[in-house]
Tab-separated table of C-alpha atoms in Angstrom:
chain	number	residue	atom	x	y	z
A	1	MET	CA	138.621	87.301	106.465
A	2	ASN	CA	142.381	86.012	106.060
A	3	ALA	CA	145.487	86.838	107.278
A	4	MET	CA	146.020	89.665	104.946
A	5	THR	CA	142.764	91.606	105.955
A	6	ASP	CA	143.489	94.908	107.680
A	7	LEU	CA	141.781	94.943	111.375
A	8	SER	CA	141.299	98.643	110.914
A	9	ASP	CA	139.173	97.792	107.666
A	10	MET	CA	136.670	95.600	109.692
A	11	ILE	CA	136.361	98.320	112.728
A	12	GLU	CA	135.796	100.991	110.030
A	13	THR	CA	132.613	99.042	108.568
A	14	GLY	CA	131.085	98.333	112.107
A	15	ILE	CA	131.899	94.710	112.004
A	16	PRO	CA	132.565	93.453	115.634
A	17	VAL	CA	136.007	92.030	116.284
A	18	HIS	CA	136.772	89.534	118.817
A	19	ASP	CA	140.448	88.099	119.702
A	20	ALA	CA	140.187	84.442	119.801
A	21	THR	CA	142.698	84.137	122.693
A	22	ARG	CA	140.286	86.010	124.628
A	23	LEU	CA	137.432	83.950	123.928
A	24	THR	CA	139.290	80.794	124.996
A	25	GLU	CA	140.656	82.971	127.987
A	26	GLY	CA	144.243	82.081	126.802
A	27	GLY	CA	143.478	78.352	126.309
A	28	THR	CA	142.652	76.622	123.026
A	29	GLN	CA	138.908	75.851	123.201
A	30	ALA	CA	135.596	77.730	123.732
A	31	ARG	CA	131.957	77.048	123.671
A	32	ILE	CA	129.657	79.584	121.463
A	33	VAL	CA	126.019	79.067	121.541
A	34	LEU	CA	123.855	80.323	118.688
A	35	ASN	CA	120.062	79.666	118.733
A	36	GLY	CA	120.260	77.118	121.580
A	37	GLN	CA	123.202	75.195	119.781
A	38	ILE	CA	126.590	75.115	121.162
A	39	TYR	CA	129.669	75.086	119.101
A	40	SER	CA	133.038	74.501	119.758
A	41	LEU	CA	135.813	76.996	118.767
A	42	ARG	CA	139.328	75.368	118.706
A	43	ILE	CA	142.759	76.890	118.243
A	44	THR	CA	145.074	74.592	116.481
A	45	ARG	CA	148.648	74.181	117.309
A	46	ALA	CA	149.347	75.958	113.771
A	47	GLY	CA	147.225	78.966	114.940
A	48	LYS	CA	144.169	78.155	112.551
A	49	LEU	CA	140.510	78.348	114.026
A	50	ILE	CA	138.242	75.447	113.571
A	51	LEU	CA	134.436	76.072	114.422
A	52	THR	CA	132.421	72.707	114.919
A	53	LYS	CA	129.112	71.749	115.912
């Protein structure tokens, strides 16, 4: 997905949409668990997302 992607296209195709600022509860970092592994989601000052293990 890029900045030009229309959110309504994703909603219509059934892809879940999550607001990163809600995941981080207004902060800049969140932890995401998948199959027992913890990942770190970070919002940069430039407004980009970084997902690391």
